[in-house]
Amino acid sequence: MRRKISIFGATGSIGQNTVDLIQRQGGVENYNIVALSGGENINLLARQAIDLHADIAITAYLEKLPELKMLLLNTGIETAAGAEAIAESATRPIDWGMSAIVGAAGLNASFGIVRQGAVLALANKESIVCAGQLLISEVLKNNATLLPVDSEHSAIFQALQNNEPKSVERIILTASGGPFKDYSLEQMQQVTPAQAAVHPKWDMGQRISIDSASMFNKALEVIEVKHLFSCQSKQIEVIIHPQSIIHSMVGFADGAMFAHLGAPDMRGPIGYALNHPNRNPLPLARLDFAKLSQLTFQAPDPARFPALRLAYRVMETEGLSGAVFNASKEAAMDAFLEGKTGFLDMAMLVEKALDDPYLNEQIGGDVFSLDAITKIDLAARRFVNVLIENG
Ligand code: NAD
Ligand code: MG
């Protein structure tokens, strides 16, 4: 039987890699594609929908719908647009769903997949950072399966296999250090969005590349580890490993450490989630240790990368602080992309949001309510926007 799947964020970096693997693994012969969602790149979305015989193609943007309809005229492929249409399409029955929309906008797709008891391949780390407790409780309630696609979390998931959670002593997340690993604070102050969006090791979307440069990406990932592997914040460490060959490590009670190594190619973790529990051949470059010659490590500098400290603060605060952290970070990045604020100011703005008394009153709200999460997300964005408008 053909496996029924949907891909949310199909036109993005993760989405295109997912489509690539599906094509290599037999395409429409082996997979029945239900929904594909995209954003502005209507041509690519239409191409993917035709190639994969999708039931429905959805663009996030209402104004793009006429163009999408034109491109898919007489194909029999249904079209739709907007956040609600994406949420609706995520409730259509599938066996496996990829959640790869960027930002908190990806939450509805993750919840739609989980609530129908399917396998959620989770690239959208924001779902966990903003709504970790709710998402995991829904996975259990609906007998769904959550497979992390973030490379570090896939590595940890694989390194943990068959070991009792209580035997885990520490989890070490590796970070490439991004393009500004060796920049001074003064240099970092001057950084432009174009410089921040170029990653030395991974080919990713614009926003996650900028998050990697500020280490906000690693900060989100630390919070993601805490929820996914239910450990304490003091068990989670971050180490800079510029070669990006070790994707993360798990240390056990007996002192043994397990590291996951591989080429820096997201088709590794995506393919693992697609084929789980099997390991099928994947088109990844194989490691040549003689050529690698050395793997190096260094501690991240807290002065230049304050995002990490803020992540530990969020883990201590708990409640809805993850949603405040993510939303204020997204709003700060919007401002950075528009040239309204500097690169280092993003962390300053997020810290101000975490300090704000009004937002702090709401942080104690219901972590199991998607409404409460959406409300505090909007409040945190408004808070950052007001700060920026007032200079
Ligand atoms: P991307 O920018 O390349 O693609 C994002 C996708 O989401 C596109 O299909 C876009 O059309 C869609 N999209 C954008 N805004 C939207 C909105 N408001 N509503 C609905 N759809 C929208 O991003 P990416 O690099 O593929 O990352 C996707 C997710 O995966 C992010 O959460 C990111 O943190 C995570 N992730 C990515 C990588 C990577 O290597 N790219 C690695 C680990 C985790
Ligand atoms: Mg990652």
PDB file of C-alpha atoms and ligand atoms in Angstrom, residues 8-15 17 37-41 60-61 86 99-103 105-106 123-126 149-152 202-208 217 220-221 266, ligand 1:
ATOM      1  CA  PHE A   8       3.949  21.526   5.062  1.00  0.00           C
ATOM      2  CA  GLY A   9       6.567  24.033   3.920  1.00  0.00           C
ATOM      3  CA  ALA A  10       7.265  21.876   0.846  1.00  0.00           C
ATOM      4  CA  THR A  11       8.919  24.722  -1.070  1.00  0.00           C
ATOM      5  CA  GLY A  12      11.461  25.526   1.649  1.00  0.00           C
ATOM      6  CA  SER A  13      14.899  24.085   2.233  1.00  0.00           C
ATOM      7  CA  ILE A  14      13.645  21.156   4.360  1.00  0.00           C
ATOM      8  CA  GLY A  15      10.591  20.711   2.142  1.00  0.00           C
ATOM      9  CA  ASN A  17      14.982  17.968   0.521  1.00  0.00           C
ATOM     10  CA  SER A  37       1.971  23.756   1.289  1.00  0.00           C
ATOM     11  CA  GLY A  38       4.170  26.653   0.291  1.00  0.00           C
ATOM     12  CA  GLY A  39       4.371  30.430   0.408  1.00  0.00           C
ATOM     13  CA  GLU A  40       5.388  32.880  -2.280  1.00  0.00           C
ATOM     14  CA  ASN A  41       7.138  30.490  -4.643  1.00  0.00           C
ATOM     15  CA  ALA A  60       0.098  30.661   2.783  1.00  0.00           C
ATOM     16  CA  TYR A  61      -0.791  33.865   0.953  1.00  0.00           C
ATOM     17  CA  ILE A  86      -3.193  25.003   5.826  1.00  0.00           C
ATOM     18  CA  SER A  99       6.115  19.957   9.520  1.00  0.00           C
ATOM     19  CA  ALA A 100       8.606  22.316   7.859  1.00  0.00           C
ATOM     20  CA  ILE A 101       6.983  25.737   7.809  1.00  0.00           C
ATOM     21  CA  VAL A 102       9.293  28.333   9.367  1.00  0.00           C
ATOM     22  CA  GLY A 103       8.290  30.065  12.612  1.00  0.00           C
ATOM     23  CA  ALA A 105       3.167  29.851  11.731  1.00  0.00           C
ATOM     24  CA  GLY A 106       4.012  26.126  11.618  1.00  0.00           C
ATOM     25  CA  ALA A 123      11.519  20.205  11.535  1.00  0.00           C
ATOM     26  CA  ASN A 124       9.506  23.154  12.876  1.00  0.00           C
ATOM     27  CA  LYS A 125      11.299  23.506  16.226  1.00  0.00           C
ATOM     28  CA  GLU A 126       9.089  26.493  17.054  1.00  0.00           C
ATOM     29  CA  VAL A 149      14.154  16.246  12.097  1.00  0.00           C
ATOM     30  CA  ASP A 150      16.445  18.911  13.509  1.00  0.00           C
ATOM     31  CA  SER A 151      19.857  17.303  12.860  1.00  0.00           C
ATOM     32  CA  GLU A 152      20.999  17.531  16.495  1.00  0.00           C
ATOM     33  CA  TRP A 202      24.555  24.086   6.229  1.00  0.00           C
ATOM     34  CA  ASP A 203      22.372  25.169   3.321  1.00  0.00           C
ATOM     35  CA  MET A 204      19.178  26.407   5.028  1.00  0.00           C
ATOM     36  CA  GLY A 205      16.362  28.941   4.788  1.00  0.00           C
ATOM     37  CA  GLN A 206      17.097  32.626   5.448  1.00  0.00           C
ATOM     38  CA  ARG A 207      15.585  32.868   8.936  1.00  0.00           C
ATOM     39  CA  ILE A 208      17.201  29.775  10.445  1.00  0.00           C
ATOM     40  CA  ASN A 217      18.936  28.652  16.665  1.00  0.00           C
ATOM     41  CA  LEU A 220      15.751  27.175  20.473  1.00  0.00           C
ATOM     42  CA  GLU A 221      17.363  23.749  20.153  1.00  0.00           C
ATOM     43  CA  MET A 266      19.633  17.490   6.089  1.00  0.00           C
TER      44      MET A 266
HETATM   45  P1  NAD B   1      12.601  27.978   4.477  1.00  0.00           P
HETATM   46  O1  NAD B   1      12.512  29.437   4.722  1.00  0.00           O
HETATM   47  O2  NAD B   1      13.553  27.475   3.465  1.00  0.00           O
HETATM   48  O3  NAD B   1      11.150  27.397   4.115  1.00  0.00           O
HETATM   49  C1  NAD B   1      10.032  27.730   4.873  1.00  0.00           C
HETATM   50  C2  NAD B   1       8.760  27.149   4.286  1.00  0.00           C
HETATM   51  O4  NAD B   1       7.641  27.666   5.026  1.00  0.00           O
HETATM   52  C3  NAD B   1       8.504  27.545   2.823  1.00  0.00           C
HETATM   53  O5  NAD B   1       7.786  26.522   2.192  1.00  0.00           O
HETATM   54  C4  NAD B   1       7.635  28.784   2.958  1.00  0.00           C
HETATM   55  O6  NAD B   1       6.831  29.019   1.821  1.00  0.00           O
HETATM   56  C5  NAD B   1       6.788  28.413   4.147  1.00  0.00           C
HETATM   57  N1  NAD B   1       6.315  29.565   4.900  1.00  0.00           N
HETATM   58  C6  NAD B   1       7.008  30.678   5.235  1.00  0.00           C
HETATM   59  N2  NAD B   1       6.247  31.516   5.982  1.00  0.00           N
HETATM   60  C7  NAD B   1       5.050  30.901   6.110  1.00  0.00           C
HETATM   61  C8  NAD B   1       3.829  31.252   6.779  1.00  0.00           C
HETATM   62  N3  NAD B   1       3.692  32.393   7.444  1.00  0.00           N
HETATM   63  N4  NAD B   1       2.797  30.379   6.723  1.00  0.00           N
HETATM   64  C9  NAD B   1       2.906  29.211   6.051  1.00  0.00           C
HETATM   65  N5  NAD B   1       4.038  28.830   5.391  1.00  0.00           N
HETATM   66  C10 NAD B   1       5.091  29.664   5.429  1.00  0.00           C
HETATM   67  O7  NAD B   1      12.892  27.323   5.909  1.00  0.00           O
HETATM   68  P2  NAD B   1      13.667  25.974   6.239  1.00  0.00           P
HETATM   69  O8  NAD B   1      15.115  26.259   6.362  1.00  0.00           O
HETATM   70  O9  NAD B   1      13.218  24.886   5.351  1.00  0.00           O
HETATM   71  O10 NAD B   1      13.153  25.694   7.724  1.00  0.00           O
HETATM   72  C11 NAD B   1      11.849  25.199   7.985  1.00  0.00           C
HETATM   73  C12 NAD B   1      11.749  24.777   9.442  1.00  0.00           C
HETATM   74  O11 NAD B   1      12.666  23.717   9.660  1.00  0.00           O
HETATM   75  C13 NAD B   1      12.116  25.878  10.430  1.00  0.00           C
HETATM   76  O12 NAD B   1      11.347  25.731  11.583  1.00  0.00           O
HETATM   77  C14 NAD B   1      13.566  25.589  10.748  1.00  0.00           C
HETATM   78  O13 NAD B   1      13.954  26.040  12.033  1.00  0.00           O
HETATM   79  C15 NAD B   1      13.568  24.064  10.711  1.00  0.00           C
HETATM   80  N6  NAD B   1      14.888  23.473  10.408  1.00  0.00           N
HETATM   81  C16 NAD B   1      15.490  23.716   9.231  1.00  0.00           C
HETATM   82  C17 NAD B   1      16.741  23.172   8.960  1.00  0.00           C
HETATM   83  C18 NAD B   1      17.425  23.401   7.638  1.00  0.00           C
HETATM   84  O14 NAD B   1      18.498  22.842   7.410  1.00  0.00           O
HETATM   85  N7  NAD B   1      16.900  24.171   6.733  1.00  0.00           N
HETATM   86  C19 NAD B   1      17.381  22.384   9.923  1.00  0.00           C
HETATM   87  C20 NAD B   1      16.720  22.142  11.118  1.00  0.00           C
HETATM   88  C21 NAD B   1      15.474  22.683  11.373  1.00  0.00           C
END
